[in-house]
Coordinates of C-alpha atoms and ligand atoms in Angstrom, one line a residue:
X1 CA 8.1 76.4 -43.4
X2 CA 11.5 74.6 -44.0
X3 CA 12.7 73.2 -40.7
X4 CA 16.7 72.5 -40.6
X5 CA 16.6 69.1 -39.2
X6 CA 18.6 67.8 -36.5
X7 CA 20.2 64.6 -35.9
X8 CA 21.0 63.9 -32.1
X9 CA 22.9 60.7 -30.6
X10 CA 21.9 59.3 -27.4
X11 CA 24.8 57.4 -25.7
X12 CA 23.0 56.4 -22.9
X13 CA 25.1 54.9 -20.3
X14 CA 27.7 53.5 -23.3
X15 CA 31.7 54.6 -23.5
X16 CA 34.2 55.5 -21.1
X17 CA 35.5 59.1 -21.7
X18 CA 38.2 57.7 -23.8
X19 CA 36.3 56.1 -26.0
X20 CA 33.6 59.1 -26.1
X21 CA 36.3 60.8 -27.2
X22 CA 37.6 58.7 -29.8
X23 CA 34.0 58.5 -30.8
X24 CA 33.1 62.2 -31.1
X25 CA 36.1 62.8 -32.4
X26 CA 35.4 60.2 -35.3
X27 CA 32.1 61.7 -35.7
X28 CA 33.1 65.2 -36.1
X29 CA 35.4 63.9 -39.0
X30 CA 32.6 61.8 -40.7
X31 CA 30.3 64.9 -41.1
X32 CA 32.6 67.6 -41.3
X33 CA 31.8 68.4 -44.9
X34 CA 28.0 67.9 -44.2
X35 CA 25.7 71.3 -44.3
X36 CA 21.7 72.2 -43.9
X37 CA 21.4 69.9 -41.0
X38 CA 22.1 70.3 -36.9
X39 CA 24.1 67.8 -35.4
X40 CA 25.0 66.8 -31.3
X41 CA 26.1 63.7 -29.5
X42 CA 24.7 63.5 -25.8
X43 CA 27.5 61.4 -23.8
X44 CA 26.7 60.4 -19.7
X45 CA 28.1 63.3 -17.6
X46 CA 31.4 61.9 -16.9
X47 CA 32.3 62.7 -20.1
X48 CA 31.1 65.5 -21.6
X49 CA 34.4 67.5 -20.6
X50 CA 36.4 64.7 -22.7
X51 CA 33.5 65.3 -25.9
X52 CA 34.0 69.2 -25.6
X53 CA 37.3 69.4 -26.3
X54 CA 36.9 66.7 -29.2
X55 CA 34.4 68.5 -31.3
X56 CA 35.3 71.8 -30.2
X57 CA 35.6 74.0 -33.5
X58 CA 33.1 71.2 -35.4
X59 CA 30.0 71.1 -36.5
X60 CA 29.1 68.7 -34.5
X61 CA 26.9 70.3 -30.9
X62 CA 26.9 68.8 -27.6
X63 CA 24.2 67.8 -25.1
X64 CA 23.5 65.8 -21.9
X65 CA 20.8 63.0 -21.1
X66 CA 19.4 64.7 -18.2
X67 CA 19.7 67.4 -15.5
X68 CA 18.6 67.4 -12.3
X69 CA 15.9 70.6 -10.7
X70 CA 14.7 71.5 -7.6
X71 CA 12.2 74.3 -7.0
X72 CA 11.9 75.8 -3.1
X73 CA 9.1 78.6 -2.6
X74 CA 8.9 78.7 -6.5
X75 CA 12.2 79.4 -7.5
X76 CA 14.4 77.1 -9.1
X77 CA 17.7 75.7 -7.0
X78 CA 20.5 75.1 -8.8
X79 CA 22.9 74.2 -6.5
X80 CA 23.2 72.5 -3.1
X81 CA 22.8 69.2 -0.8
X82 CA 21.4 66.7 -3.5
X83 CA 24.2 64.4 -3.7
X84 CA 24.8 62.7 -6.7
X85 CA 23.1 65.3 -9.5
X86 CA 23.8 67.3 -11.3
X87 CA 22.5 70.8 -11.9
X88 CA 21.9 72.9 -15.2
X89 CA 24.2 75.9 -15.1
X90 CA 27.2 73.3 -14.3
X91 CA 26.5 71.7 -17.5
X92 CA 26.1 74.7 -19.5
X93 CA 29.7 75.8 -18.3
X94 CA 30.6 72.5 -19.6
X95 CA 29.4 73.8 -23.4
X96 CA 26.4 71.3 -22.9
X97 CA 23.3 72.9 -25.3
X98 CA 21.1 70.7 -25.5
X99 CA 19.4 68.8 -22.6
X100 CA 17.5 65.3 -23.3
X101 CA 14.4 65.2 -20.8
X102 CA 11.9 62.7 -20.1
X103 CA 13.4 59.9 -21.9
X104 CA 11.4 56.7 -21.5
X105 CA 14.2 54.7 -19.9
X106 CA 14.2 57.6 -17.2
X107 CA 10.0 57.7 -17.5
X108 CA 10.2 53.6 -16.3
X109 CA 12.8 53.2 -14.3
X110 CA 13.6 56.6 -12.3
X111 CA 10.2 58.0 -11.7
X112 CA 10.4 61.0 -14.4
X113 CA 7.0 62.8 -14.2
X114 CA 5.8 65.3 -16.5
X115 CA 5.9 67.8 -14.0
X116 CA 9.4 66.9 -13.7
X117 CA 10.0 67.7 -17.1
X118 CA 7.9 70.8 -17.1
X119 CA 10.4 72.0 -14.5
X120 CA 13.1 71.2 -15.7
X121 CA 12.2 73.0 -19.5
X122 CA 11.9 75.9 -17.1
X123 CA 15.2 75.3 -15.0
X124 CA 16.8 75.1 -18.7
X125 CA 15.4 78.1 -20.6
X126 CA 16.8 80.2 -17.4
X127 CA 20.7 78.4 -17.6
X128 CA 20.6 78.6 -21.4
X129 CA 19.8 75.2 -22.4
X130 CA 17.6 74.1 -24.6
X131 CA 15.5 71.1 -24.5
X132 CA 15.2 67.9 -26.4
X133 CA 11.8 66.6 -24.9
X134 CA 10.9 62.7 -25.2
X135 CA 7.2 61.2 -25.2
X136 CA 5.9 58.2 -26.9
X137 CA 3.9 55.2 -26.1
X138 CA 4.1 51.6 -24.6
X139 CA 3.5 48.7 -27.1
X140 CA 0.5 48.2 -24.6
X141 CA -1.4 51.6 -25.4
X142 CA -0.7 51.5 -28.6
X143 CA -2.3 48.0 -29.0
X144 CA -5.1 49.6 -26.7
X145 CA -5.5 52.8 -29.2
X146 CA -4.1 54.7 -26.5
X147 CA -1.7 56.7 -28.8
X148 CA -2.8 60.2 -29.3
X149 CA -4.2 60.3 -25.9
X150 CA -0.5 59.4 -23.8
X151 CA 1.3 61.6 -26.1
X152 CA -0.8 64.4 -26.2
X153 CA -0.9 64.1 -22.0
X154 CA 3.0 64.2 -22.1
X155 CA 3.0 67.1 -24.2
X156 CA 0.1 69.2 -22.6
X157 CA 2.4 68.6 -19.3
X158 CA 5.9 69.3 -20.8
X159 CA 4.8 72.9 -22.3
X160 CA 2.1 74.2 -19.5
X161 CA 3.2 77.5 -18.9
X162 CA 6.0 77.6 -21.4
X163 CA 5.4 81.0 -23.4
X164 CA 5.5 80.7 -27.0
X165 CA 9.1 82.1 -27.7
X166 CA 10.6 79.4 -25.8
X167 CA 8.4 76.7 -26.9
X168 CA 9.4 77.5 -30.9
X169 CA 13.0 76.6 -29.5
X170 CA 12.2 73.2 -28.2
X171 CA 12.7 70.0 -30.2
X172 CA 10.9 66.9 -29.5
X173 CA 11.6 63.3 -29.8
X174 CA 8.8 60.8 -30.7
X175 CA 10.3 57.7 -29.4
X176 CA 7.5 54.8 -28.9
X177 CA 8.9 52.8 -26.2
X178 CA 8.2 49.7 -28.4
X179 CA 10.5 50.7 -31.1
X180 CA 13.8 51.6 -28.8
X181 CA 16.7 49.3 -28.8
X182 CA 14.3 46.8 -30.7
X183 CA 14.8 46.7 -33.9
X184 CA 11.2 47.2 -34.5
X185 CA 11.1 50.7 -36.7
X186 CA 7.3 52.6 -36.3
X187 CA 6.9 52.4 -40.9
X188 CA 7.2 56.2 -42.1
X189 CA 3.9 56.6 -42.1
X190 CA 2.7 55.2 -38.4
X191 CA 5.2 57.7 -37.5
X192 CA 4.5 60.4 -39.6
X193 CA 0.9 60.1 -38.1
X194 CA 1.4 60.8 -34.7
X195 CA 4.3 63.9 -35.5
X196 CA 1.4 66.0 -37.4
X197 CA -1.0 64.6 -34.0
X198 CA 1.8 66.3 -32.1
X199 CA 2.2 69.7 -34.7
X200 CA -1.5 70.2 -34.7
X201 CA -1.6 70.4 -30.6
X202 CA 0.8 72.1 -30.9
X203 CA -0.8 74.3 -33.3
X204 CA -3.5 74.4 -30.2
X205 CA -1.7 74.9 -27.5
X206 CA 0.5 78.3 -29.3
X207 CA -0.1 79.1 -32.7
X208 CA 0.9 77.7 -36.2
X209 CA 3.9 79.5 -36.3
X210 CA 5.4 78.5 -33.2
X211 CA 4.0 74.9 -34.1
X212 CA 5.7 75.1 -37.1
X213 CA 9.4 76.0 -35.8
X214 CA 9.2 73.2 -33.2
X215 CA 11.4 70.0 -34.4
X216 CA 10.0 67.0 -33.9
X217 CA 12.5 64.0 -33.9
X218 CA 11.9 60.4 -34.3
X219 CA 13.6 58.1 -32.0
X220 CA 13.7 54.0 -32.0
X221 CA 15.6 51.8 -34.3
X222 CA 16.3 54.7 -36.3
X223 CA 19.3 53.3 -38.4
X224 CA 21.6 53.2 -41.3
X225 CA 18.9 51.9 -43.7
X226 CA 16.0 53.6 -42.7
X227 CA 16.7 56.5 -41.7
X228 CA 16.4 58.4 -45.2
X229 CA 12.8 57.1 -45.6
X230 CA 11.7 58.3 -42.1
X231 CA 13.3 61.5 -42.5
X232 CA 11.5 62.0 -46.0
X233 CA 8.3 62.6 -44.3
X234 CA 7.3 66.1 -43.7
X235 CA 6.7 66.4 -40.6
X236 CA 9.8 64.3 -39.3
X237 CA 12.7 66.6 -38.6
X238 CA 15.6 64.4 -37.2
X239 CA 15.7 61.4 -35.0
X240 CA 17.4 60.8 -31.6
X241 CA 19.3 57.6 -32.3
X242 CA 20.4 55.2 -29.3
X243 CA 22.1 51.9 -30.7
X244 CA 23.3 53.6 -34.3
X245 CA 24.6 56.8 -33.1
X246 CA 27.5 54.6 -31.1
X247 CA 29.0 53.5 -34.4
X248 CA 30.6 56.5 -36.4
X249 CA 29.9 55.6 -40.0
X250 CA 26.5 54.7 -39.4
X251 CA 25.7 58.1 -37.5
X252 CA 27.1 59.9 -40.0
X253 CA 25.1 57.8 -42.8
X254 CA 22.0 59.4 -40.8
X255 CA 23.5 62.8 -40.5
X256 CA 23.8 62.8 -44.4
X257 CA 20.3 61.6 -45.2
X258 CA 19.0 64.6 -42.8
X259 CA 21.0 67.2 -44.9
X260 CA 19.0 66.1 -48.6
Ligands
13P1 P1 17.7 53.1 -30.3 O1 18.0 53.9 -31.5 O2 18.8 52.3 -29.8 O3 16.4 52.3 -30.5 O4 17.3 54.2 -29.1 C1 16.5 55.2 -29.4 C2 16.5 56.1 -28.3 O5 16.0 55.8 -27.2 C3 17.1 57.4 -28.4 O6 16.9 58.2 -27.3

């Protein structure tokens, strides 16, 4: 099965909304002309009004870094007293589509469970948001042959009770912790190892078909240079790129190499 693959940058907590603007607007205009592959730009909330109405008409898809659930007597709240957050349908009346959950930088420093991001696949699927879901290891595990095990835990706890249909509409990103904002690229192949790992639960969990429509990213130090090599591998379908995605030409450098 031929998987369109999907390039996705991560801003993180990087540009005002004027220059997410500029910036979206400059990416739009850089792959314009590109075809076969899916594109989006995830800016922080405060600007994903200013990003919508720069790539509106583009190719070029928007989506947000996280959202924020709550579930009361087994129903998902989407609205109230939890000052500070922000809830799912507000950001798919912004013309947000994709969602990035369980990044690591939200795994380490704000507590993101993978319950938490089992609920808030849930709380997506329900506003009409569909889900770019991170796992990946620590340098630690890794060294302590921990791989499959910590990613196959993250994905047994992202997908548990996620029927099929849904699930072959999800995307994940393999990001191991050691390789983001380092420098320090996972080779084709280490990475290419742990994506079939990942397709062949997958393939457990649901069925080959529906393991076979899931896109499976790669995220960390995904660049300029490298990206065409990573992306070469089969089951590699895009990357979620921090650092490079923040730069224009380099983004759209990556954007191109996913569309051969
Ligand atoms: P870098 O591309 O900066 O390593 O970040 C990757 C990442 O975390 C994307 O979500």
């Amino acid at each position: 099965m031929s998987r369109t693959k999907f390039i996705a940058g991560n801003w993180k907590m990087n540009t005002t909304p004027t220059e997410a603007a500029a910036l979206a607007a400059d990416v739009a205009a850089a792959v314009k002309d590109v075809n076969g592959v899916d594109v989006a730009v995830c800016p922080p909330y405060t600007n994903i009004a200013a990003v919508a109405a720069a790539i509106k008409g583009t190719n070029v898809q928007l989506g947000a870094q996280n959202v924020h659930v709550v579930e009361k007597d087994g129903k998902i709240v989407t609205s109230g007293a939890y000052t500070g957050e922000i809830a799912p349908g507000m950001l798919k009346d912004a013309g947000v589509a994709w969602v990035i959950l369980g990044h690591s930088e939200r795994r380490q420093y704000f507590g993101e469970t993978d319950a938490g991001v089992n609920l808030k696949i849930r709380a997506c699927f329900e506003a009409g948001l569909l889900p770019i879901i991170c796992v990946g290891e620590t340098l630690e595990q890794r060294e302590s042959g921990i791989t499959v095990k910590v990613v196959e835990e993250q994905v047994r706890g992202a997908y548990a009770n996620i029927p099929a249909a849904q699930a072959a509409k999800t995307v994940i990103a393999y990001e191991p912790v050691w390789a983001i904002g380092t420098g320090k690229t996972a080779s084709p192949e280490q990475a290419q190892e742990v994506h079939a790992q990942i397709r062949a639960l997958l393939t457990t969990l649901y069925d080959a078909p529906t393991a076979q429509a899931i896109r499976i990213q790669y995220g960390g130090s995904m660049n300029a240079k490298n990206a065409a090599e990573l992306l070469s591998q089969p089951d590699i379908d895009g990357g979620l790129i921090g650092g490079a995605a923040l730069k224009a030409a380099d983004f759209a450098v990556i954007v191109k190499a996913g569309a051969k």
